[in-house]
Tab-separated table of C-alpha atoms and ligand atoms in Angstrom:
chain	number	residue	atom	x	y	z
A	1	UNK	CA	-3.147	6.726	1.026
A	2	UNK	CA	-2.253	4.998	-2.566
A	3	UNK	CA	-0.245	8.105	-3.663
A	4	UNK	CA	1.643	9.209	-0.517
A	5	UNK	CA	2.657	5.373	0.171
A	6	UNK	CA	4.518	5.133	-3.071
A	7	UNK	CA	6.674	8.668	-2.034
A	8	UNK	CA	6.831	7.045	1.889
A	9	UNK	CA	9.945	5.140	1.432
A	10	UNK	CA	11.792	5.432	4.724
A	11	UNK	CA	8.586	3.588	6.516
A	12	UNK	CA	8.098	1.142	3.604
A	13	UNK	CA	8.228	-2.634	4.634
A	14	UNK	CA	9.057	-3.246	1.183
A	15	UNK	CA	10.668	-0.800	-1.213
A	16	UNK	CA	12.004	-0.756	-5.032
A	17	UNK	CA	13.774	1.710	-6.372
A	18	UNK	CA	14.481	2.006	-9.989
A	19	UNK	CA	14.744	-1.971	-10.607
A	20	UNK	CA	15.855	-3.085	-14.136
A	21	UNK	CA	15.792	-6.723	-15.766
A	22	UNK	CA	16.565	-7.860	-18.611
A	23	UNK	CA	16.350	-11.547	-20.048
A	24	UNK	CA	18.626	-10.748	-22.919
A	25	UNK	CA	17.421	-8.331	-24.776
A	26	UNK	CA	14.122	-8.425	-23.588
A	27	UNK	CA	14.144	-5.513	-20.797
A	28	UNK	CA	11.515	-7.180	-18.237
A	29	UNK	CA	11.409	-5.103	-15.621
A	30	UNK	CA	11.430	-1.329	-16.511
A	31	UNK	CA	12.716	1.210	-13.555
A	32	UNK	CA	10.159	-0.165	-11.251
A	33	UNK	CA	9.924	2.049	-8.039
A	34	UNK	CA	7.060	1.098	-5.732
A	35	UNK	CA	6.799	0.905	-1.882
A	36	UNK	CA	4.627	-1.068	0.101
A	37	UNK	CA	3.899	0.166	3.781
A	38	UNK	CA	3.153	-1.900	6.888
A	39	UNK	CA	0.036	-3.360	6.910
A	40	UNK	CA	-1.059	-2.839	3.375
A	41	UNK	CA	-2.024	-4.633	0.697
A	42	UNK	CA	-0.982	-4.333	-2.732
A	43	UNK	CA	-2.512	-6.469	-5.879
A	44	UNK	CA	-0.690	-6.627	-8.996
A	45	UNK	CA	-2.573	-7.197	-12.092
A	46	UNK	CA	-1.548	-6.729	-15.681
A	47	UNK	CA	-1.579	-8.860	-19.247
A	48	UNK	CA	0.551	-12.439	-19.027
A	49	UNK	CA	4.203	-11.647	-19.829
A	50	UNK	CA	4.285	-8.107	-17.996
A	51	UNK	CA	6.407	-9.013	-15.447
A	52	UNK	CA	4.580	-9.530	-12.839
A	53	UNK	CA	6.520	-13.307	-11.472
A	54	UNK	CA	9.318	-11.602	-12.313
A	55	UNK	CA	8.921	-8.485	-9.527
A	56	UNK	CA	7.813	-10.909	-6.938
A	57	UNK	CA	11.087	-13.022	-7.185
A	58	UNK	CA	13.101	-9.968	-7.506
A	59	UNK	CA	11.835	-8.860	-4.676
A	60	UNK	CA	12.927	-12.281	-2.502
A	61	UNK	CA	16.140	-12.089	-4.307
A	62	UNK	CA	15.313	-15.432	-6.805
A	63	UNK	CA	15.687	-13.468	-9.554
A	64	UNK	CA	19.017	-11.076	-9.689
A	65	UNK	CA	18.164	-7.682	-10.906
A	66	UNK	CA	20.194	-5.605	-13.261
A	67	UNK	CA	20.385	-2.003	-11.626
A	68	UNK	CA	17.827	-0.309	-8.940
A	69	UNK	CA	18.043	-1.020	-5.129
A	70	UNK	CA	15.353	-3.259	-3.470
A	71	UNK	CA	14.818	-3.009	0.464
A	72	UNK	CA	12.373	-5.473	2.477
A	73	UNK	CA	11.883	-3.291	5.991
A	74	UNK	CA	14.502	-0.724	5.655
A	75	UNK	CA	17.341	-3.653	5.059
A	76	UNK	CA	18.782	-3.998	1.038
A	77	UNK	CA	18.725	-7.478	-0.105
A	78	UNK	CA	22.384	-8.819	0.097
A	79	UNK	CA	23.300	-10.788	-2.516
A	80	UNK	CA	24.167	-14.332	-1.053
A	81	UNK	CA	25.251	-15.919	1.982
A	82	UNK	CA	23.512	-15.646	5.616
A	83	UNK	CA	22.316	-12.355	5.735
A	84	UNK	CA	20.286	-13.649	2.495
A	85	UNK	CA	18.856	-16.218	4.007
A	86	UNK	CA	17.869	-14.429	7.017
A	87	UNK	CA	16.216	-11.510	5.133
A	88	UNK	CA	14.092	-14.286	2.912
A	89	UNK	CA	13.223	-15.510	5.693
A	90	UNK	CA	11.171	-11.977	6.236
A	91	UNK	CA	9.336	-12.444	3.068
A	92	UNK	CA	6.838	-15.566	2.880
A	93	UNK	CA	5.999	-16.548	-0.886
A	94	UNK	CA	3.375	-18.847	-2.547
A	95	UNK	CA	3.148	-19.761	-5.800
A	96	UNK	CA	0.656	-20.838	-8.048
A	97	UNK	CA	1.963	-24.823	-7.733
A	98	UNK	CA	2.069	-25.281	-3.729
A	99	UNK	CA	6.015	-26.769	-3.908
A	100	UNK	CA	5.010	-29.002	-0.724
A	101	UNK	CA	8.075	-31.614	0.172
A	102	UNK	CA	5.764	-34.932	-1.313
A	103	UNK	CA	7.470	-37.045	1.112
A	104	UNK	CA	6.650	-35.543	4.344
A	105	UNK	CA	3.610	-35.141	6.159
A	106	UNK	CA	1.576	-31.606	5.819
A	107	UNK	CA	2.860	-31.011	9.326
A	108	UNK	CA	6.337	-31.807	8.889
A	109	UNK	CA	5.689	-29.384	5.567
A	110	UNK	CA	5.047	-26.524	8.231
A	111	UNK	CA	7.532	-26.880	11.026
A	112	UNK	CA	10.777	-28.355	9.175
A	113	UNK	CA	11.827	-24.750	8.143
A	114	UNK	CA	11.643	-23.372	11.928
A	115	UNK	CA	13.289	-26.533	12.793
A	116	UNK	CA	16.325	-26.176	10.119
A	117	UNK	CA	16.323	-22.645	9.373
A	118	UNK	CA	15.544	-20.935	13.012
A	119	UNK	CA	16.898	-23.678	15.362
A	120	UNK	CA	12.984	-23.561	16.683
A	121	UNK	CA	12.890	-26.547	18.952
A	122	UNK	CA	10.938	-29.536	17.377
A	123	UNK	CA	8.073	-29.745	19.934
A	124	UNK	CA	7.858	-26.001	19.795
A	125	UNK	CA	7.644	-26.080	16.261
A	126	UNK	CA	5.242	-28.694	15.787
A	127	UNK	CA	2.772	-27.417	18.173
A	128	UNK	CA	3.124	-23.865	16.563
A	129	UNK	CA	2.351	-25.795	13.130
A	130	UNK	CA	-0.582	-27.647	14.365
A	131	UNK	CA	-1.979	-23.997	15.571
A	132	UNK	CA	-1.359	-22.910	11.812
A	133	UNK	CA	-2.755	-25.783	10.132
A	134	UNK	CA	-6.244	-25.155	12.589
A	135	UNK	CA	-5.829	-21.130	11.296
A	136	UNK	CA	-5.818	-22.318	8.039
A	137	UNK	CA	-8.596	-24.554	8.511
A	138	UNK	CA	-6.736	-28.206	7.710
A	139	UNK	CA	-5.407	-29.192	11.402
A	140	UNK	CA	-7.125	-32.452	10.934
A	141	UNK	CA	-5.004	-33.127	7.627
A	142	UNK	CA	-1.678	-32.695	9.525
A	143	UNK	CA	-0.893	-36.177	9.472
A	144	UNK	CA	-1.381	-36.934	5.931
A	145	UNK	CA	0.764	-36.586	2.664
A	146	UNK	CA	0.416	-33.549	0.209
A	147	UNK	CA	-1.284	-35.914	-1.865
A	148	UNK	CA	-3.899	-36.889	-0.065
A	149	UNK	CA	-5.161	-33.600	0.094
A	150	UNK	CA	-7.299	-31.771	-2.447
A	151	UNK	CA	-5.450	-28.500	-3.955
A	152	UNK	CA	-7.032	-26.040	-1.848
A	153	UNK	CA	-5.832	-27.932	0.740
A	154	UNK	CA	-2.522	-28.149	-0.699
A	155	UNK	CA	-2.211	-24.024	-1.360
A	156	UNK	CA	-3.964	-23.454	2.059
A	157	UNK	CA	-0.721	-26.085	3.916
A	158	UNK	CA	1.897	-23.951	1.866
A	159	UNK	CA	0.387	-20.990	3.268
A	160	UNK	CA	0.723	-21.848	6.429
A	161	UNK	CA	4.249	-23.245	5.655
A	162	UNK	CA	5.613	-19.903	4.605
A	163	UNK	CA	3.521	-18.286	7.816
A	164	UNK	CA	6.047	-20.269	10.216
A	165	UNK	CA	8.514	-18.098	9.391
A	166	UNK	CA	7.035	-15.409	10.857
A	167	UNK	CA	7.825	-12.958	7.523
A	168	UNK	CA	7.281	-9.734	7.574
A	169	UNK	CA	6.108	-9.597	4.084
A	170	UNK	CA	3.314	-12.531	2.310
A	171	UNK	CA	4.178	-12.296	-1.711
A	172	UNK	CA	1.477	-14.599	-3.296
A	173	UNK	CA	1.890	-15.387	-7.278
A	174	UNK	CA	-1.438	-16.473	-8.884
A	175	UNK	CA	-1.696	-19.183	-5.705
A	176	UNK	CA	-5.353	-19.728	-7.144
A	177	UNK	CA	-4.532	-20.113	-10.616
A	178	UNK	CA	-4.073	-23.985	-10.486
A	179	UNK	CA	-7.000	-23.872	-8.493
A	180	UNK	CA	-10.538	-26.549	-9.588
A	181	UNK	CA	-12.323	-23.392	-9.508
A	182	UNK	CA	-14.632	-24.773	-6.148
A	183	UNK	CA	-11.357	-24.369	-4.280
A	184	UNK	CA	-10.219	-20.715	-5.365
A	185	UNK	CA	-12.600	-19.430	-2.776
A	186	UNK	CA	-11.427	-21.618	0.854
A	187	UNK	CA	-8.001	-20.095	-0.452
A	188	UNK	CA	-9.191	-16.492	-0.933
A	189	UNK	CA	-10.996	-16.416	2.604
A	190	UNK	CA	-7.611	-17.268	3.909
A	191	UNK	CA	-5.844	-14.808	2.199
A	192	UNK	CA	-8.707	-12.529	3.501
A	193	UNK	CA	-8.289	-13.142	6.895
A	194	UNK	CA	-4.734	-12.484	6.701
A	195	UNK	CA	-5.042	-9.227	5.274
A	196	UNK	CA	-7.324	-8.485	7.761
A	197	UNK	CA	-5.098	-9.531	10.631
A	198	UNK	CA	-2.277	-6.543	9.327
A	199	UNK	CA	0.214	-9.284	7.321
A	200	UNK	CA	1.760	-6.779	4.751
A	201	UNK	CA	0.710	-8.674	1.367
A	202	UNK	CA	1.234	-8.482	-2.521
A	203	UNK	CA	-0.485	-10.018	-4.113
A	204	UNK	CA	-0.228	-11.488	-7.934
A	205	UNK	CA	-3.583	-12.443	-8.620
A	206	UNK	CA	-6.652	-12.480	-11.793
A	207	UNK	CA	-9.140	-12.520	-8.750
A	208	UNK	CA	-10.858	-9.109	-9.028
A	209	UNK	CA	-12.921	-9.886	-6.374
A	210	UNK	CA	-10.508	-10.388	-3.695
A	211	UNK	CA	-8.701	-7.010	-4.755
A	212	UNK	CA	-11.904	-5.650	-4.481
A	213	UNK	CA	-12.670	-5.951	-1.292
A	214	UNK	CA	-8.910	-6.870	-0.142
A	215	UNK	CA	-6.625	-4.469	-1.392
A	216	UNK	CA	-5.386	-1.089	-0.025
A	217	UNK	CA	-3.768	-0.490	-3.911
A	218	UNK	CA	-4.295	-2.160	-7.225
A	219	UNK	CA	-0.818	-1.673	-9.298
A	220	UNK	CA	-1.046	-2.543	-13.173
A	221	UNK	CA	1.864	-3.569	-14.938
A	222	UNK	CA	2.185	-3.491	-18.733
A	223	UNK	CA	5.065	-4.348	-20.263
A	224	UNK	CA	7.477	-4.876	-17.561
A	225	UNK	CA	6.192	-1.057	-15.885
A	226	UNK	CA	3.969	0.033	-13.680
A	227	UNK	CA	1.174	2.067	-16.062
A	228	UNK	CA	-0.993	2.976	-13.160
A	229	UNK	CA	-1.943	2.288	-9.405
A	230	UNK	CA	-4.774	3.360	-7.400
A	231	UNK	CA	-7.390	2.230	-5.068
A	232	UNK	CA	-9.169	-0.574	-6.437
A	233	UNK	CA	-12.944	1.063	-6.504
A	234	UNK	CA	-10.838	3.845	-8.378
A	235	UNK	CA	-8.785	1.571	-10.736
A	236	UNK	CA	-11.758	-0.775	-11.385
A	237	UNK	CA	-14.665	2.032	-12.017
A	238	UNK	CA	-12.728	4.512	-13.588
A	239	UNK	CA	-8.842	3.615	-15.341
A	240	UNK	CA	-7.402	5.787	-16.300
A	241	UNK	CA	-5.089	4.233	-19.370
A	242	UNK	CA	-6.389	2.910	-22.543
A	243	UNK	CA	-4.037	-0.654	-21.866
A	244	UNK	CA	-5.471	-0.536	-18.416
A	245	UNK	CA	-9.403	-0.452	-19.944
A	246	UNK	CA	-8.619	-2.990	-22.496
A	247	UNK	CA	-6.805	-5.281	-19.855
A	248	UNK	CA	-9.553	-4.987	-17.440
A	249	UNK	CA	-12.261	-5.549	-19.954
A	250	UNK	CA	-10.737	-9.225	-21.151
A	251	UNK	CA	-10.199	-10.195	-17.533
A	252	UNK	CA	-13.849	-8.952	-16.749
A	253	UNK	CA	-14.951	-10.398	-19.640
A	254	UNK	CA	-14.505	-14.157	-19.198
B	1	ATP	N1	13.970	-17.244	-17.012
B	1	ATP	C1	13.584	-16.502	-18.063
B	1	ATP	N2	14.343	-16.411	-19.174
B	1	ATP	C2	13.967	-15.651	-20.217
B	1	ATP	N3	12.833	-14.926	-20.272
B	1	ATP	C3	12.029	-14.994	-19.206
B	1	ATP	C4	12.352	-15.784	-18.046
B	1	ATP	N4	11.340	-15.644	-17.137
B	1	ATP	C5	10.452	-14.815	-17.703
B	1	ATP	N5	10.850	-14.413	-18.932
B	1	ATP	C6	10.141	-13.470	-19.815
B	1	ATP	O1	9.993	-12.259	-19.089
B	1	ATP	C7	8.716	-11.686	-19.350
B	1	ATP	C8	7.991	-11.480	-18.045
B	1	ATP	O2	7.672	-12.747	-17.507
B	1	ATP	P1	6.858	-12.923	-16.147
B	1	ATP	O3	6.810	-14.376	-15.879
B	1	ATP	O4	7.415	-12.035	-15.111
B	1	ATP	O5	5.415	-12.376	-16.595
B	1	ATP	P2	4.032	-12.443	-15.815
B	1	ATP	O6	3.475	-11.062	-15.806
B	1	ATP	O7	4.210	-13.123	-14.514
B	1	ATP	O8	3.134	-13.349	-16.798
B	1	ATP	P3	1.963	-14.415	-16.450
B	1	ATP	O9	0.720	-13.595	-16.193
B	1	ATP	O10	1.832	-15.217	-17.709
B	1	ATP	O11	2.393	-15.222	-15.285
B	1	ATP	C9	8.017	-12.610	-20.314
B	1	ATP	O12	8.192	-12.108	-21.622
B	1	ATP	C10	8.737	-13.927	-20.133
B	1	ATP	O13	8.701	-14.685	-21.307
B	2	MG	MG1	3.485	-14.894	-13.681
């Protein structure tokens, strides 16, 4: 599966093809081609400073890319105006701080971008919120402030925030990192579930034990490339690079 997904672009619900960065000098991103089918689940792993943030807001079109060609289900990200905003709309993101609106209830978190953003009508969206919040497991926190919520319960609203969209596409950056370490795993089972239910995910992430028994493909970056993919039972028992072994063995390590 790993190896003919990468060559399957014309299927791909997201697909890169020979993207370049730079920050100045520093060349980031390094003719990244990858392609993510429905359904599957990719984890990205690799050393800090790799590029790993970078790819993910490449790929929703926060970050302007150099040269390449990046397509979320068949459709090339357009650089600005409506048609951006409607294709972002197909790709859900969560980031390692949850970015929740401080002044609004968790609720009003979930269902104000339907409301603005797809015209959804209010009580429509709400009640499609509240069914969200109880997937997520926090429908009895809807009427409360970000704040009075614990961080898992924080990542766990932003996830269902970004699921209101309906994307086609979940991109998660570290969303545990933040994480008092109790919480890491009500966030995980989430993310989980989701998999399990066919969202098409990658996933940024130093939790080996969710792309263990979550991902369809572990990619490793190094350097602003991609060094290696595989399976993860294949990438975990048996790397094949030397940066890949030494990577794996500080993260395993600690
Ligand atoms: N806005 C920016 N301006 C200049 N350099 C940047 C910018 N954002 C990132 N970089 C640099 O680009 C490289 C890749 O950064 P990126 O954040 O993508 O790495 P990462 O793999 O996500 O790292 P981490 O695991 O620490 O989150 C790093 O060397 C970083 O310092
Ligand atoms: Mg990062």
């Amino acid at each position: 599966m790993a190896a003919e997904s990468n060559t399957n672009r014309a299927a791909a619900m997201v697909s890169l093809e020979s993207v370049n960065k730079h920050f100045g000098d520093l060349h980031v991103l390094k003719d990244i081609t990858l392609s993510v089918q429905p359904r599957e689940v990719v984890v990205v792993v690799g050393p800090s400073g790799s590029g790993k943030s970078t790819l993910c807001r490449a790929i929703n079109r926060l970050e302007p890319i150099d040269s390449g060609d990046i397509r979320i289900d068949g459709h090339s990200l357009p650089t600005e105006g409506a048609e951006l905003a409607k294709l972002r709309a197909d790709v859900g993101m969560v980031f390692q701080s949850f970015n929740l609106f401080a002044h609004r209830t968790v609720l009003d978190n979930v269902a104000l971008a339907p409301i603005k953003v797809r015209k959804t009508k209010r009580a429509v969206a709400e009640a499609e919120a509240m069914e969200l919040l109880e997937r997520v497991g926090i429908a009895e926190k809807a009427h409360h402030l970000p704040a009075q919520l614990s961080g898992g319960q924080q990542q766990r609203a932003a996830i269902a925030r970004a699921l209101a969209m309906h994307p086609k596409v979940m991109l998660f950056d570290e969303p545990t990192s933040a994480l008092d370490p109790e919480m890491v795993g009500e966030v995980l089972e989430v993310m989980v579930s989701l998999a399990r239910e066919g969202m098409t995910m990658i996933v940024v992430t130093h939790e080996m034990g969710f792309a263990r028994r979550a991902a369809d493909r572990v990619v490793f970056m190094d350097a602003g490339q991609i060094v290696e993919q595989n399976t993860p039972a294949a990438f975990f028992d048996n790397a094949q690079t030397d940066r890949a072994r030494s990577f794996l063995e500080s993260v395993l390590s600690h």
